[in-house]
Short mmCIF file of C-alpha atoms and ligand atoms in Angstrom, two decimals:
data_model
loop_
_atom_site.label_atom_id
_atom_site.label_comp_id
_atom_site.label_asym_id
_atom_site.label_seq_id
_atom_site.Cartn_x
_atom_site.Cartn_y
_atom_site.Cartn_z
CA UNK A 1 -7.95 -28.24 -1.39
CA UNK A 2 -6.75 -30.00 -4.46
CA UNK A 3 -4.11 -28.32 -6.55
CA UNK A 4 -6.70 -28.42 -9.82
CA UNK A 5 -8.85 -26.32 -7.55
CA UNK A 6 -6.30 -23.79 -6.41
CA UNK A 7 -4.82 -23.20 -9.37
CA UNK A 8 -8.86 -22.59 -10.98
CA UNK A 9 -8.64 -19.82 -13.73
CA UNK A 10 -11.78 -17.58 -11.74
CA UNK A 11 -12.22 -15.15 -14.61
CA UNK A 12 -14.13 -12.84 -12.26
CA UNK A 13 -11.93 -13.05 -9.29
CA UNK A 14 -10.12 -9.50 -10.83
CA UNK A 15 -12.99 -7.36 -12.35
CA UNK A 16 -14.97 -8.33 -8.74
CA UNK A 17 -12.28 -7.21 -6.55
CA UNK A 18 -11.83 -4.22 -8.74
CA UNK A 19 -15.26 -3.19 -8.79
CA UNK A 20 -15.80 -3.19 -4.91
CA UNK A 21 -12.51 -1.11 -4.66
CA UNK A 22 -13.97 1.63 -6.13
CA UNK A 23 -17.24 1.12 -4.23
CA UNK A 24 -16.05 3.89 -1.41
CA UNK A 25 -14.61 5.73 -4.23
CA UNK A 26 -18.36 6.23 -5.53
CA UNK A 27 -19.54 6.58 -1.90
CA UNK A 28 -17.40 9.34 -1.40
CA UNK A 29 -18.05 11.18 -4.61
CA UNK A 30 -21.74 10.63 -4.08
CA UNK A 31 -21.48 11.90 -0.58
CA UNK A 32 -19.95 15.24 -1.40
CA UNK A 33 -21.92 15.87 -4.87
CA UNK A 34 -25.48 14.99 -2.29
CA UNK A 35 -23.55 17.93 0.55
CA UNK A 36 -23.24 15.06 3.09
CA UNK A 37 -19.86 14.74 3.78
CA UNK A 38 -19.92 16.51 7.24
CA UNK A 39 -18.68 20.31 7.78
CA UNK A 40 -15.63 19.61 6.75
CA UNK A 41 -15.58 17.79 3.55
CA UNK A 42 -12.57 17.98 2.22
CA UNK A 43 -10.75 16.70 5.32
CA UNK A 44 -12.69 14.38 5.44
CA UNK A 45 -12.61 13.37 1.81
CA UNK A 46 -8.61 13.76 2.05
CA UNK A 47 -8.72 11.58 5.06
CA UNK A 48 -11.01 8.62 3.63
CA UNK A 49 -9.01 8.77 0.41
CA UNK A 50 -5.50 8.23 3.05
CA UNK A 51 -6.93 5.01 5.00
CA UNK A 52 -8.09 3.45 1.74
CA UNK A 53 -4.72 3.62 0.21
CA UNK A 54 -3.29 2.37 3.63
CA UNK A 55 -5.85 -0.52 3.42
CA UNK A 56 -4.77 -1.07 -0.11
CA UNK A 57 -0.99 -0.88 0.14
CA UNK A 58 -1.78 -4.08 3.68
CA UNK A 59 -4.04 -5.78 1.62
CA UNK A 60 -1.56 -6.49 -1.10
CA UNK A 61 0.91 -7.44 1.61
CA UNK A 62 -1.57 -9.61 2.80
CA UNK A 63 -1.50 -12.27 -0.34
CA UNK A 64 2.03 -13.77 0.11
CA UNK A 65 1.49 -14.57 4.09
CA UNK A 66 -2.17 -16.45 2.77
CA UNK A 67 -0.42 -18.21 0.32
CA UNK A 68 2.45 -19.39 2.35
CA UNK A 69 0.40 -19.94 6.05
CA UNK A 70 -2.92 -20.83 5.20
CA UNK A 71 -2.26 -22.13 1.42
CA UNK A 72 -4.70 -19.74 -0.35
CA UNK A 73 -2.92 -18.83 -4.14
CA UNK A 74 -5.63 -16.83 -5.48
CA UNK A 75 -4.60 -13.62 -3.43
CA UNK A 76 -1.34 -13.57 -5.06
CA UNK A 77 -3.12 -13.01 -8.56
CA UNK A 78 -4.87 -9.58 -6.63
CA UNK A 79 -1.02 -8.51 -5.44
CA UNK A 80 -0.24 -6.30 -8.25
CA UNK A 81 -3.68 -4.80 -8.86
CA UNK A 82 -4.23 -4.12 -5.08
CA UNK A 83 -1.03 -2.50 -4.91
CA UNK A 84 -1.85 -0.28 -7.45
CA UNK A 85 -5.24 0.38 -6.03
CA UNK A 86 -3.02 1.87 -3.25
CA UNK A 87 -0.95 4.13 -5.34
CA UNK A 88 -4.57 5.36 -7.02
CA UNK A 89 -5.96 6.23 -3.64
CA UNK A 90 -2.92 7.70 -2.38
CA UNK A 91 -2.59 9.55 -5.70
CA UNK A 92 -6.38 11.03 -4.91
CA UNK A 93 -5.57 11.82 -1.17
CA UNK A 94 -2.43 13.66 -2.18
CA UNK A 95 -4.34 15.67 -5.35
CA UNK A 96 -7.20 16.26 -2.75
CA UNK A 97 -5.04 18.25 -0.62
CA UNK A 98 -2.71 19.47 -3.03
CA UNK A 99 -5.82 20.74 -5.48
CA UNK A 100 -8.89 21.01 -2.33
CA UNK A 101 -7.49 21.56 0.42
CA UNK A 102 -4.47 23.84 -0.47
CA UNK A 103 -5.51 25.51 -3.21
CA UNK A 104 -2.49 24.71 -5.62
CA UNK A 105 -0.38 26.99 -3.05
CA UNK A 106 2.83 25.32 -4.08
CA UNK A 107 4.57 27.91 -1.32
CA UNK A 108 2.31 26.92 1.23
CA UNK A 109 2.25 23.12 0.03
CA UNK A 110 6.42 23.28 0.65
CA UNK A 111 6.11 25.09 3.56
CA UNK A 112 4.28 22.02 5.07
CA UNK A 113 6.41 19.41 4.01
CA UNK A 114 9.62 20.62 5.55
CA UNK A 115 7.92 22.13 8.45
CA UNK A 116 4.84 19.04 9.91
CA UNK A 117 6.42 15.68 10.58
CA UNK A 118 3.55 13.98 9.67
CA UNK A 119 2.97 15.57 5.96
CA UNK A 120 6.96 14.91 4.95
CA UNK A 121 6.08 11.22 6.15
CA UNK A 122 3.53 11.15 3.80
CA UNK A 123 5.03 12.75 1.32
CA UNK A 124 8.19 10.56 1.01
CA UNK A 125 5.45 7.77 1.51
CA UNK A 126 4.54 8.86 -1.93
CA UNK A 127 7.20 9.53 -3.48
CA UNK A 128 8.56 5.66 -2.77
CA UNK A 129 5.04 4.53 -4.21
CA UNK A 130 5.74 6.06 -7.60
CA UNK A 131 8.83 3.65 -8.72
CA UNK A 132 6.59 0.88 -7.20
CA UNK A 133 4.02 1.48 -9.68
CA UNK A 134 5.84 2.44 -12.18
CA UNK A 135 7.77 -0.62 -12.57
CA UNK A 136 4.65 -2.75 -11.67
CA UNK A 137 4.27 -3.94 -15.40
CA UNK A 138 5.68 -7.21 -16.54
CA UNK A 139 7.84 -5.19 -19.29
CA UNK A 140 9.38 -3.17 -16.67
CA UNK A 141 10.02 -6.69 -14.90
CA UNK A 142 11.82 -7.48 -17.92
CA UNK A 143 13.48 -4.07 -18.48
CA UNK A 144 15.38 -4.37 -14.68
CA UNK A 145 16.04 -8.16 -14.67
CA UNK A 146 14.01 -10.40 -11.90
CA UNK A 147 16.76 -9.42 -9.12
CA UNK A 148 16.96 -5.59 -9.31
CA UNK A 149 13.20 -5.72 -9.47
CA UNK A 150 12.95 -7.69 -6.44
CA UNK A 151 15.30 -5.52 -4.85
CA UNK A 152 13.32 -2.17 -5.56
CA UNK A 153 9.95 -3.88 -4.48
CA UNK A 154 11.12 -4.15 -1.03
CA UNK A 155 9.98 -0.62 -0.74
CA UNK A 156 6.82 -2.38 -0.49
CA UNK A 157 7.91 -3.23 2.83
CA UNK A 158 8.69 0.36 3.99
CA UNK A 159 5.97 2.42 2.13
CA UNK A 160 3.25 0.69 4.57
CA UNK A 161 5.24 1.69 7.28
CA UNK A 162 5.50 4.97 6.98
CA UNK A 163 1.70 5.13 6.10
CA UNK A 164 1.23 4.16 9.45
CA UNK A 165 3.82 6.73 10.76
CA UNK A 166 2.16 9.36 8.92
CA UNK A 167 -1.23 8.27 10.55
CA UNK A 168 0.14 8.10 14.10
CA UNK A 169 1.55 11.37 14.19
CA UNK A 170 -1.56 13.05 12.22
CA UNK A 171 -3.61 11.50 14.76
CA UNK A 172 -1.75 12.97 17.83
CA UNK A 173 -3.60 11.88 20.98
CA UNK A 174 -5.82 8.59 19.92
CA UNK A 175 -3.76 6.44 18.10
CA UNK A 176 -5.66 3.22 18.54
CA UNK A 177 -6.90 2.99 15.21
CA UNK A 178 -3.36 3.71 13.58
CA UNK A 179 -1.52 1.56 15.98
CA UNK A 180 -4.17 -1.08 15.07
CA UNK A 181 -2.73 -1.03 11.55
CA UNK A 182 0.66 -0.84 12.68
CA UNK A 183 0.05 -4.30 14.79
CA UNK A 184 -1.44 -5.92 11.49
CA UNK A 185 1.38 -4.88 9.46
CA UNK A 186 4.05 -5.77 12.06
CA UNK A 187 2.34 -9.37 12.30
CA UNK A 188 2.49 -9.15 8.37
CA UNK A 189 5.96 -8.16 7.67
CA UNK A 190 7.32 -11.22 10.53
CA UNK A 191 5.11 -13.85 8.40
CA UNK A 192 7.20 -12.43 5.60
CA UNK A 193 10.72 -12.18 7.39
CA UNK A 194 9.72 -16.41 8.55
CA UNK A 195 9.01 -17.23 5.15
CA UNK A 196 12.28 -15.82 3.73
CA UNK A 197 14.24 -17.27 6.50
CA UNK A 198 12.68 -20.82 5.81
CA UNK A 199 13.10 -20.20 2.08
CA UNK A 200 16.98 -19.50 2.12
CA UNK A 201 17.45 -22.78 5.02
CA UNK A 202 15.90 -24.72 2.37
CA UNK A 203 18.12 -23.24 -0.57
CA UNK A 204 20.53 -23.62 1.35
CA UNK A 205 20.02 -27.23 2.48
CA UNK A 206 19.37 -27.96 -1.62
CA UNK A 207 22.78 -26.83 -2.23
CA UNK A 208 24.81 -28.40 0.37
CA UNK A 209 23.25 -31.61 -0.22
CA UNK A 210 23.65 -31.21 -3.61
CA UNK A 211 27.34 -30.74 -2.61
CA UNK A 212 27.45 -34.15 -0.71
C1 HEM B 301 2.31 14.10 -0.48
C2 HEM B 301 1.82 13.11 0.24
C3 HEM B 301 0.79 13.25 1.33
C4 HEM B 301 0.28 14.36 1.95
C5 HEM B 301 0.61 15.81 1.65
C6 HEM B 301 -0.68 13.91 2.93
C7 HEM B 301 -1.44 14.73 3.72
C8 HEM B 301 -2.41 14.34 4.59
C9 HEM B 301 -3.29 15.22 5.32
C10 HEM B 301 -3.27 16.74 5.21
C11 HEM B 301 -4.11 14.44 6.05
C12 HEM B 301 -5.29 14.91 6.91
C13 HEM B 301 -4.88 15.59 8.15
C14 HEM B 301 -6.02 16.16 8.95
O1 HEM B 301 -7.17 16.18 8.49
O2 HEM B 301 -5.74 16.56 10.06
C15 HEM B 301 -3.73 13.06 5.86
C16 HEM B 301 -4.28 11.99 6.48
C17 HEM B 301 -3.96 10.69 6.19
N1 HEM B 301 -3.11 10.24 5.21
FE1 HEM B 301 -1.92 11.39 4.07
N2 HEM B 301 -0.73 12.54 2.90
C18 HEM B 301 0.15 12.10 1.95
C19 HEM B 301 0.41 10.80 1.57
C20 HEM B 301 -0.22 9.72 2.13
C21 HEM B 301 -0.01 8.37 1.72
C22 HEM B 301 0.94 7.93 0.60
C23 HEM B 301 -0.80 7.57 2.51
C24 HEM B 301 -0.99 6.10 2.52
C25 HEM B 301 -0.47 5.25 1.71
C26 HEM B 301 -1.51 8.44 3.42
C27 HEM B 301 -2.38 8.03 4.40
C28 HEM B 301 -3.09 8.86 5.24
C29 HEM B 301 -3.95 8.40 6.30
C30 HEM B 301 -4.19 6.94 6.69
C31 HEM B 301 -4.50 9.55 6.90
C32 HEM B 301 -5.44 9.61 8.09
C33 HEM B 301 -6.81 9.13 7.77
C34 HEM B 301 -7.76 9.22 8.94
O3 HEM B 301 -7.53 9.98 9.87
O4 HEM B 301 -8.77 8.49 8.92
N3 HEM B 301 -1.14 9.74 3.16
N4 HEM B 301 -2.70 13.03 4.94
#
């Protein structure tokens, strides 16, 4: 592909994406207004709400490997948005059992955190999410200087992570599905740890020949 065509403005490439991410938004508030979210809806609102913010929060890891393996650039224009689309969902998944599923029981919401594994994982998941989209505007790029902002967005990195811990140890006996996730983010975060690697030989290279 030519770089005129890579670097095309596709007007709609943002307000599509955006529009099918909040397709199983509507699916799930259509599903419990029309009674048909199983017997258990909130569970199983609170857990639909979870794996779409874990599919978010890969998918916007996703868009640096396609631009530096396969040469795609237009995924890098969804990074911020997509990452944000995971804070929203994990925002609803957290207010779902915060609000739904516990009642606004802040005893019994604190009781779970320090004593299941699996909800302080999520949790602190959350917690690390809020300074990532809080400082996801180009102002706040601005405000902390390119490097400290860098720096901080490497929680990218770990939020995913424990996602996927969190899912695991919900799970508790099949943990296919969340160790399927795991393997795609593991393969993810290595095409990331290559690329750096290559990036600072090549700085590195620039400078000592620059030197010679
Ligand atoms: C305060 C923060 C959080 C709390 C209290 C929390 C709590 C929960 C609970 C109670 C469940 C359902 C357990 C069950 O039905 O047995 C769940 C499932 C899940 N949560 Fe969270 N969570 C939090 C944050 C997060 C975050 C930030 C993510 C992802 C970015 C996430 C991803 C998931 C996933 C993937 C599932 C399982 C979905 C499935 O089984 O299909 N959670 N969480």
């Amino acid at each position: 592909m030519g770089s005129a065509a890579r670097n095309a403005p596709l007007p709609w490439l943002k307000p599509a994406v955006l529009t099918g991410s909040l397709v199983p938004l509507a699916a799930i508030l259509m599903r419990a207004s029309a009674n048909a979210l199983g017997p258990d809806p909130i569970a199983q609102a609170l857990n639909q709400l979870g794996l779409l913010a874990l599919v978010f929060l890969v998918a916007a890891l996703g868009c640096t490997p396609l631009k530096s393996i396969v040469g795609w650039t237009w995924p890098m224009r969804l990074r911020r948005m997509l990452g944000l689309l995971a804070f929203f969902y994990a925002l609803l998944h957290v207010i779902t059992y915060t609000a739904l599923d516990q009642g606004l029981d802040w005893h019994a919401i604190g009781d779970d955190i320090v004593k299941r594994k699996f909800i302080f994982v999520g949790f602190f998941t959350f917690v690390l999410l809020i300074p990532l989209a809080a400082t996801s505007t180009n102002s706040a790029l601005r405000r902390l200087g390119y490097v400290r902002w860098k720096h901080l967005h490497r929680l990218a990195y770990l939020a995913p992570a424990l996602a996927v811990l969190h899912f695991t140890w919900r799970v508790k006996r099949d943990v296919r599905e969340p160790v399927t996730y795991g393997l795609v983010l593991g393969a993810l975060l290595t095409a990331r740890l290559v690329d750096h690697i290559g990036n600072t030989r090549c700085k590195a290279r620039a400078w000592c020949s620059s030197k010679d």
